[in-house]
Short mmCIF file of C-alpha atoms in Angstrom, two decimals:
data_model
loop_
_atom_site.label_atom_id
_atom_site.label_comp_id
_atom_site.label_asym_id
_atom_site.label_seq_id
_atom_site.Cartn_x
_atom_site.Cartn_y
_atom_site.Cartn_z
CA MET A 1 28.07 3.69 -26.13
CA ALA A 2 25.16 5.40 -27.89
CA ARG A 3 23.25 2.11 -28.16
CA ARG A 4 22.73 -0.81 -25.82
CA PRO A 5 25.71 -3.18 -25.79
CA THR A 6 25.11 -6.65 -27.24
CA ILE A 7 26.69 -10.07 -26.87
CA LYS A 8 28.49 -9.35 -30.13
CA ASP A 9 30.10 -6.23 -28.61
CA ILE A 10 31.24 -8.19 -25.57
CA ALA A 11 32.67 -10.98 -27.74
CA ARG A 12 34.63 -8.52 -29.88
CA GLN A 13 36.13 -6.66 -26.91
CA ALA A 14 36.89 -9.84 -24.95
CA GLY A 15 38.39 -11.55 -28.01
CA VAL A 16 36.11 -14.62 -27.82
CA SER A 17 33.20 -16.10 -29.76
CA GLN A 18 29.58 -15.09 -29.18
CA SER A 19 28.81 -18.62 -28.01
CA ALA A 20 31.53 -18.31 -25.35
CA VAL A 21 29.91 -15.07 -24.14
CA SER A 22 26.52 -16.80 -23.96
CA PHE A 23 28.01 -19.69 -21.95
CA ALA A 24 29.73 -17.31 -19.53
CA LEU A 25 26.80 -14.98 -18.93
CA ASN A 26 24.31 -17.83 -18.47
CA ASP A 27 26.52 -19.88 -16.11
CA ARG A 28 26.82 -22.77 -18.54
CA PRO A 29 29.85 -25.04 -18.99
CA GLY A 30 32.04 -24.64 -22.04
CA VAL A 31 34.50 -21.89 -21.03
CA SER A 32 37.34 -21.74 -18.52
CA GLN A 33 37.05 -19.83 -15.25
CA ASP A 34 39.55 -17.22 -16.45
CA THR A 35 37.61 -16.66 -19.69
CA ARG A 36 34.32 -16.50 -17.81
CA ALA A 37 35.74 -13.86 -15.45
CA ARG A 38 37.15 -11.82 -18.36
CA ILE A 39 33.82 -11.91 -20.24
CA ARG A 40 31.85 -10.80 -17.18
CA ARG A 41 34.32 -7.99 -16.50
CA VAL A 42 33.94 -6.72 -20.08
CA ALA A 43 30.14 -7.02 -19.84
CA GLU A 44 30.15 -4.92 -16.68
CA GLU A 45 32.44 -2.31 -18.23
CA LEU A 46 30.13 -2.00 -21.24
CA GLY A 47 27.04 -1.75 -19.02
CA TRP A 48 25.43 -4.85 -20.49
CA GLN A 49 22.19 -6.13 -18.93
CA PRO A 50 20.15 -9.20 -19.94
CA ASN A 51 17.14 -8.54 -22.15
CA SER A 52 14.12 -9.20 -19.91
CA ALA A 53 11.81 -9.85 -22.87
CA ALA A 54 14.18 -12.43 -24.34
CA ARG A 55 14.58 -14.06 -20.94
CA ALA A 56 10.81 -14.31 -20.53
CA LEU A 57 10.38 -15.87 -23.98
CA SER A 58 12.99 -18.47 -23.12
CA GLY A 59 11.06 -19.43 -19.98
CA GLU A 60 13.28 -17.55 -17.54
CA GLN A 61 12.01 -14.97 -15.08
CA SER A 62 11.52 -11.42 -16.29
CA GLY A 63 13.21 -9.86 -13.28
CA ALA A 64 10.25 -7.57 -12.54
CA VAL A 65 7.18 -7.54 -10.31
CA GLY A 66 4.04 -5.47 -10.81
CA LEU A 67 1.91 -3.11 -8.75
CA VAL A 68 -1.38 -1.63 -10.00
CA LEU A 69 -3.37 1.04 -8.15
CA ALA A 70 -7.05 1.26 -9.08
CA ARG A 71 -7.87 4.51 -7.34
CA PRO A 72 -8.81 7.98 -8.52
CA ALA A 73 -5.51 9.44 -9.70
CA HIS A 74 -6.17 12.77 -7.95
CA THR A 75 -6.16 11.06 -4.54
CA LEU A 76 -2.70 9.52 -4.91
CA GLY A 77 -0.56 12.65 -5.05
CA VAL A 78 -1.50 13.86 -1.58
CA GLU A 79 -1.61 10.59 0.38
CA SER A 80 1.66 9.56 2.02
CA PHE A 81 0.63 5.93 2.64
CA PHE A 82 1.35 4.69 -0.88
CA LEU A 83 4.63 6.57 -1.16
CA GLN A 84 5.86 4.93 2.04
CA LEU A 85 4.50 1.54 0.98
CA VAL A 86 6.25 1.68 -2.41
CA SER A 87 9.44 2.85 -0.70
CA GLY A 88 9.42 -0.27 1.48
CA ILE A 89 8.67 -2.54 -1.49
CA GLN A 90 11.44 -0.97 -3.56
CA GLU A 91 13.95 -1.32 -0.74
CA VAL A 92 13.62 -5.11 -0.87
CA LEU A 93 13.40 -5.39 -4.66
CA ALA A 94 16.40 -3.15 -5.27
CA ALA A 95 18.58 -5.40 -3.11
CA GLY A 96 17.75 -8.27 -5.47
CA ARG A 97 18.06 -6.10 -8.63
CA ILE A 98 14.37 -6.67 -9.38
CA ALA A 99 12.39 -3.96 -11.14
CA LEU A 100 9.01 -2.66 -10.00
CA LEU A 101 6.50 -2.13 -12.81
CA PHE A 102 3.90 0.38 -11.61
CA GLN A 103 0.62 1.40 -13.23
CA VAL A 104 -2.51 3.34 -12.24
CA ALA A 105 -5.84 1.98 -13.49
CA PRO A 106 -9.22 3.77 -13.46
CA ASP A 107 -11.13 0.84 -11.93
CA ILE A 108 -10.93 -2.80 -10.90
CA ASP A 109 -11.86 -4.13 -14.36
CA ALA A 110 -9.00 -2.16 -15.91
CA GLU A 111 -6.67 -3.51 -13.22
CA CYS A 112 -7.65 -7.08 -14.11
CA ALA A 113 -7.00 -6.30 -17.78
CA VAL A 114 -3.48 -5.14 -16.85
CA TYR A 115 -2.81 -8.46 -15.11
CA ARG A 116 -3.99 -10.39 -18.16
CA ARG A 117 -1.73 -8.33 -20.44
CA TRP A 118 1.29 -8.63 -18.16
CA TRP A 119 0.77 -12.40 -17.96
CA ALA A 120 0.40 -12.77 -21.75
CA GLU A 121 3.49 -10.61 -22.39
CA ARG A 122 5.47 -12.27 -19.55
CA ARG A 123 6.22 -8.79 -18.27
CA VAL A 124 6.28 -9.66 -14.55
CA ASP A 125 7.07 -12.68 -12.42
CA GLY A 126 4.47 -11.77 -9.77
CA VAL A 127 2.35 -8.92 -8.43
CA ILE A 128 1.64 -7.09 -5.19
CA VAL A 129 -2.09 -6.41 -4.86
CA VAL A 130 -3.36 -3.46 -2.81
CA ASP A 131 -6.80 -2.33 -1.65
CA PRO A 132 -8.47 -5.76 -1.24
CA ARG A 133 -12.20 -5.54 -1.83
CA THR A 134 -15.28 -7.35 -0.65
CA ASP A 135 -16.08 -10.07 -3.22
CA ASP A 136 -12.77 -9.25 -4.90
CA PRO A 137 -12.44 -10.69 -8.44
CA ARG A 138 -8.63 -10.45 -8.51
CA PRO A 139 -7.64 -13.52 -6.43
CA ALA A 140 -9.57 -15.91 -8.69
CA LEU A 141 -8.08 -14.29 -11.79
CA LEU A 142 -4.51 -14.43 -10.47
CA GLU A 143 -4.97 -18.07 -9.45
CA GLN A 144 -6.34 -18.85 -12.92
CA LEU A 145 -3.30 -17.18 -14.52
CA ALA A 146 -0.98 -18.90 -12.02
CA LEU A 147 0.59 -15.48 -11.42
CA PRO A 148 2.20 -15.36 -7.95
CA ALA A 149 0.65 -12.61 -5.82
CA VAL A 150 0.68 -11.10 -2.34
CA THR A 151 -2.15 -8.89 -1.09
CA VAL A 152 -1.44 -5.91 1.14
CA GLY A 153 -4.38 -6.40 3.46
CA GLU A 154 -6.78 -9.30 3.43
CA THR A 155 -9.68 -9.91 1.05
CA ASP A 156 -13.18 -10.39 2.46
CA PRO A 157 -13.79 -13.33 2.46
CA PRO A 158 -10.12 -14.38 2.74
CA SER A 159 -8.54 -15.87 -0.40
CA THR A 160 -5.80 -18.45 -0.86
CA LEU A 161 -3.27 -15.78 -1.92
CA SER A 162 -0.43 -14.78 0.35
CA ALA A 163 -1.40 -11.77 2.42
CA VAL A 164 0.08 -9.22 4.80
CA ARG A 165 -2.72 -8.36 7.20
CA ALA A 166 -3.35 -5.25 9.29
CA ASP A 167 -5.17 -5.41 12.63
CA ASP A 168 -7.90 -2.85 11.89
CA ALA A 169 -10.07 -4.08 14.76
CA GLY A 170 -7.26 -3.67 17.29
CA ALA A 171 -6.43 -0.22 15.94
CA MET A 172 -10.07 0.93 16.14
CA ALA A 173 -10.29 -0.37 19.71
CA GLN A 174 -7.34 1.85 20.69
CA VAL A 175 -8.97 4.90 19.11
CA LEU A 176 -12.38 4.40 20.74
CA ASP A 177 -10.88 3.53 24.13
CA HIS A 178 -8.93 6.80 24.00
CA LEU A 179 -11.91 8.95 22.99
CA HIS A 180 -14.34 7.20 25.33
CA GLY A 181 -11.86 7.55 28.19
CA LEU A 182 -11.78 11.31 27.57
CA GLY A 183 -15.57 11.42 27.85
CA HIS A 184 -16.69 11.49 24.19
CA ARG A 185 -20.08 9.90 23.54
CA ARG A 186 -20.82 11.21 20.02
CA ILE A 187 -18.17 10.06 17.55
CA ALA A 188 -18.13 10.22 13.75
CA HIS A 189 -15.89 8.21 11.43
CA VAL A 190 -14.97 9.74 8.07
CA ALA A 191 -14.10 6.53 6.21
CA GLY A 192 -12.42 5.78 2.91
CA LEU A 193 -13.72 4.23 -0.27
CA PRO A 194 -16.76 1.97 0.18
CA GLY A 195 -16.25 -1.58 -1.01
CA LEU A 196 -12.63 -1.78 0.14
CA ALA A 197 -12.22 -4.65 2.59
CA HIS A 198 -10.33 -2.55 5.14
CA THR A 199 -12.96 0.22 4.96
CA GLU A 200 -15.71 -2.29 5.72
CA ARG A 201 -13.63 -3.86 8.53
CA ARG A 202 -13.05 -0.46 10.13
CA ILE A 203 -16.75 0.38 9.95
CA ARG A 204 -17.67 -2.97 11.51
CA SER A 205 -14.96 -2.55 14.14
CA LEU A 206 -16.31 0.89 15.02
CA ARG A 207 -19.76 -0.56 15.68
CA THR A 208 -18.38 -3.54 17.61
CA GLU A 209 -16.14 -1.43 19.83
CA ALA A 210 -18.87 1.17 20.36
CA ALA A 211 -21.25 -1.56 21.53
CA ARG A 212 -18.57 -2.89 23.87
CA LEU A 213 -18.32 0.57 25.43
CA GLY A 214 -22.08 0.94 25.72
CA LEU A 215 -22.51 3.43 22.85
CA GLY A 216 -25.64 3.03 20.73
CA PRO A 217 -26.04 3.32 16.93
CA GLY A 218 -27.13 6.94 17.25
CA GLN A 219 -23.89 7.88 18.99
CA VAL A 220 -21.39 6.57 16.43
CA ARG A 221 -21.58 6.48 12.63
CA SER A 222 -19.40 6.26 9.52
CA VAL A 223 -19.43 8.35 6.33
CA ALA A 224 -17.69 7.03 3.18
CA THR A 225 -15.43 9.25 1.02
CA ASP A 226 -12.73 8.80 -1.64
CA TYR A 227 -9.84 9.56 0.79
CA SER A 228 -9.28 13.00 -0.75
CA ASP A 229 -8.98 16.28 1.13
CA VAL A 230 -11.92 17.63 -0.89
CA GLU A 231 -14.35 14.90 0.18
CA GLY A 232 -12.90 14.82 3.69
CA ALA A 233 -13.59 18.53 4.06
CA ALA A 234 -17.09 18.22 2.56
CA ALA A 235 -17.99 15.36 4.90
CA THR A 236 -16.71 17.35 7.89
CA ARG A 237 -18.77 20.37 6.90
CA ARG A 238 -21.95 18.26 6.69
CA ILE A 239 -21.28 16.54 10.00
CA LEU A 240 -20.57 19.74 11.91
CA ALA A 241 -23.71 21.40 10.52
CA GLU A 242 -25.95 18.82 12.22
CA PRO A 243 -28.14 19.90 15.16
CA ARG A 244 -26.13 17.71 17.56
CA PRO A 245 -22.72 17.32 15.93
CA PRO A 246 -20.17 14.81 17.23
CA THR A 247 -17.56 15.89 19.74
CA ALA A 248 -14.91 13.73 18.05
CA ILE A 249 -14.18 12.70 14.46
CA VAL A 250 -11.90 9.83 13.35
CA TYR A 251 -10.51 10.16 9.81
CA ASP A 252 -9.28 7.22 7.72
CA ASN A 253 -6.13 9.02 6.60
CA ASP A 254 -3.95 11.99 7.45
CA VAL A 255 -5.01 14.15 4.49
CA MET A 256 -8.70 14.10 5.42
CA ALA A 257 -7.87 14.74 9.09
CA VAL A 258 -5.91 17.88 8.20
CA ALA A 259 -8.70 19.00 5.86
CA GLY A 260 -11.22 18.42 8.64
CA ALA A 261 -9.19 20.50 11.09
CA ALA A 262 -9.12 23.32 8.54
CA VAL A 263 -12.92 23.19 8.18
CA ALA A 264 -13.35 23.31 11.95
CA ALA A 265 -11.11 26.38 12.12
CA GLU A 266 -13.07 28.05 9.33
CA LEU A 267 -16.34 27.42 11.19
CA GLY A 268 -14.94 28.80 14.45
CA ILE A 269 -14.97 25.38 16.18
CA PRO A 270 -11.78 25.13 18.24
CA VAL A 271 -9.79 21.88 18.26
CA PRO A 272 -9.69 20.24 20.75
CA ASP A 273 -11.84 22.47 23.02
CA ARG A 274 -15.06 21.64 21.13
CA LEU A 275 -13.94 19.00 18.64
CA SER A 276 -11.35 16.23 18.99
CA ILE A 277 -9.69 14.84 15.84
CA VAL A 278 -7.88 11.53 15.25
CA ALA A 279 -6.04 10.52 12.05
CA TRP A 280 -5.80 6.84 11.15
CA ASP A 281 -2.33 7.16 9.57
CA ASP A 282 0.37 9.36 11.04
CA SER A 283 2.55 11.53 8.79
CA ALA A 284 4.50 14.78 8.77
CA LEU A 285 1.18 16.54 8.06
CA CYS A 286 -0.19 15.39 11.41
CA ARG A 287 2.94 16.50 13.24
CA VAL A 288 3.21 20.01 11.74
CA THR A 289 -0.50 20.91 11.85
CA HIS A 290 -1.52 23.16 14.76
CA PRO A 291 -2.65 21.65 16.99
CA ARG A 292 -0.69 18.48 16.25
CA LEU A 293 -3.05 15.63 15.43
CA THR A 294 -3.51 12.50 17.51
CA ALA A 295 -2.77 9.63 15.12
CA LEU A 296 -2.22 5.91 14.70
CA VAL A 297 1.50 5.40 14.15
CA ARG A 298 2.80 2.46 12.13
CA ASP A 299 5.80 1.65 9.98
CA THR A 300 4.18 1.66 6.54
CA GLY A 301 7.55 1.10 4.89
CA ALA A 302 7.88 -2.14 6.87
CA PHE A 303 4.43 -3.13 5.56
CA GLY A 304 5.82 -2.82 2.03
CA ARG A 305 9.04 -4.63 2.89
CA VAL A 306 7.14 -7.62 4.28
CA ALA A 307 4.90 -7.77 1.20
CA ALA A 308 7.94 -7.74 -1.12
CA GLU A 309 9.70 -10.39 0.96
CA GLU A 310 6.63 -12.62 0.81
CA LEU A 311 6.43 -12.26 -2.97
CA LEU A 312 10.11 -13.13 -3.40
CA ALA A 313 9.54 -16.17 -1.17
CA LEU A 314 6.68 -17.26 -3.44
CA LEU A 315 8.89 -16.87 -6.51
CA ALA A 316 11.52 -19.02 -4.79
CA GLY A 317 8.98 -21.80 -4.32
CA SER A 318 7.54 -21.21 -0.84
CA PRO A 319 3.81 -21.91 -0.30
CA PRO A 320 1.32 -19.04 0.14
CA ARG A 321 0.84 -17.84 3.70
CA SER A 322 -0.66 -14.98 5.69
CA ARG A 323 1.37 -12.69 7.93
CA GLU A 324 0.18 -9.96 10.26
CA SER A 325 1.93 -6.60 10.26
CA GLU A 326 2.85 -4.79 13.44
CA ARG A 327 -0.24 -3.31 15.10
CA PRO A 328 -0.42 0.49 14.91
CA ARG A 329 -0.13 2.34 18.20
CA LEU A 330 -2.14 5.42 19.02
CA GLU A 331 -0.07 8.51 19.81
CA PRO A 332 -2.18 11.10 21.65
CA ARG A 333 -1.32 14.70 20.76
CA GLU A 334 -2.94 18.11 21.18
CA SER A 335 -5.97 17.46 18.93
CA THR A 336 -7.82 15.28 21.47
CA ALA A 337 -9.16 16.39 24.87
CA PRO A 338 -12.30 15.92 27.01
CA PRO A 339 -15.43 17.42 25.42
CA PRO A 340 -16.94 20.52 27.04
CA ALA A 341 -19.71 19.78 29.51
CA ALA A 342 -22.28 21.64 27.43
CA TYR A 343 -21.69 19.30 24.47
#
């Protein structure tokens, strides 16, 4: 059909009244089992689907959940984390025939405006919130709107929303134990966006783990970026131009780690002979770069699946709760080695 099929079309083809079609498709009494089966078969043949807007106006669920990313748009196309996360979310939603409504916003205020509009228009039944921030305004807003929500990561301080947490402290401990065990005593951390809760946790974890290993403030430090290859490369260039540059650099994502390795090669600094590199998130980039990059390996798709499962549980009436994702494991590769004695 050139247009969307309607209840009237189904009634005409099934040879019944429109009210009988409405009863059958909404599981209401008033038609026989044989008639109900015939109506549903005709509806499927015509490709009929319920109108989500009409369902929302009648008080039913819209059949969609929302996801908003408030990040610079140019950083999203090269980072594999969000693609894998969305893939995991979609895997769960697709099984329940639930749509994912996705939007990119320029900042956190615009993201909040999207939530208000979705709530007013009854566009979504709930939302998955990413990139929790310090003093995050979104949990209070979502609670005020009574819009079910799950955060990927935990806000700082923690909120009453459901959350899927990542063990950033445990992951950082693995990284520093590995580098310290190789003999590194000057370590830089090229971090992500400042103000994000997980960025701040990683920076704090770096300091805590460095102190545990006997490294002072002058031996470890963090530099904030926007997660892009451009800023990752620029930060690397500044760090390596210092009079006493670090012998190891930890990057908060795979894209910046690859960009950093390229800068080191351009400057004639061999990896890992003079500089060791660790990527926070593993990806195909880390595995095909030469030398292959040591990285934290985790199932990001599973992260998304758990978040979607928690949101569906909320929509089914379960109380909010917090779950911890599987801890990443460090996979040493050719980009980390003991530092040269002269450095």
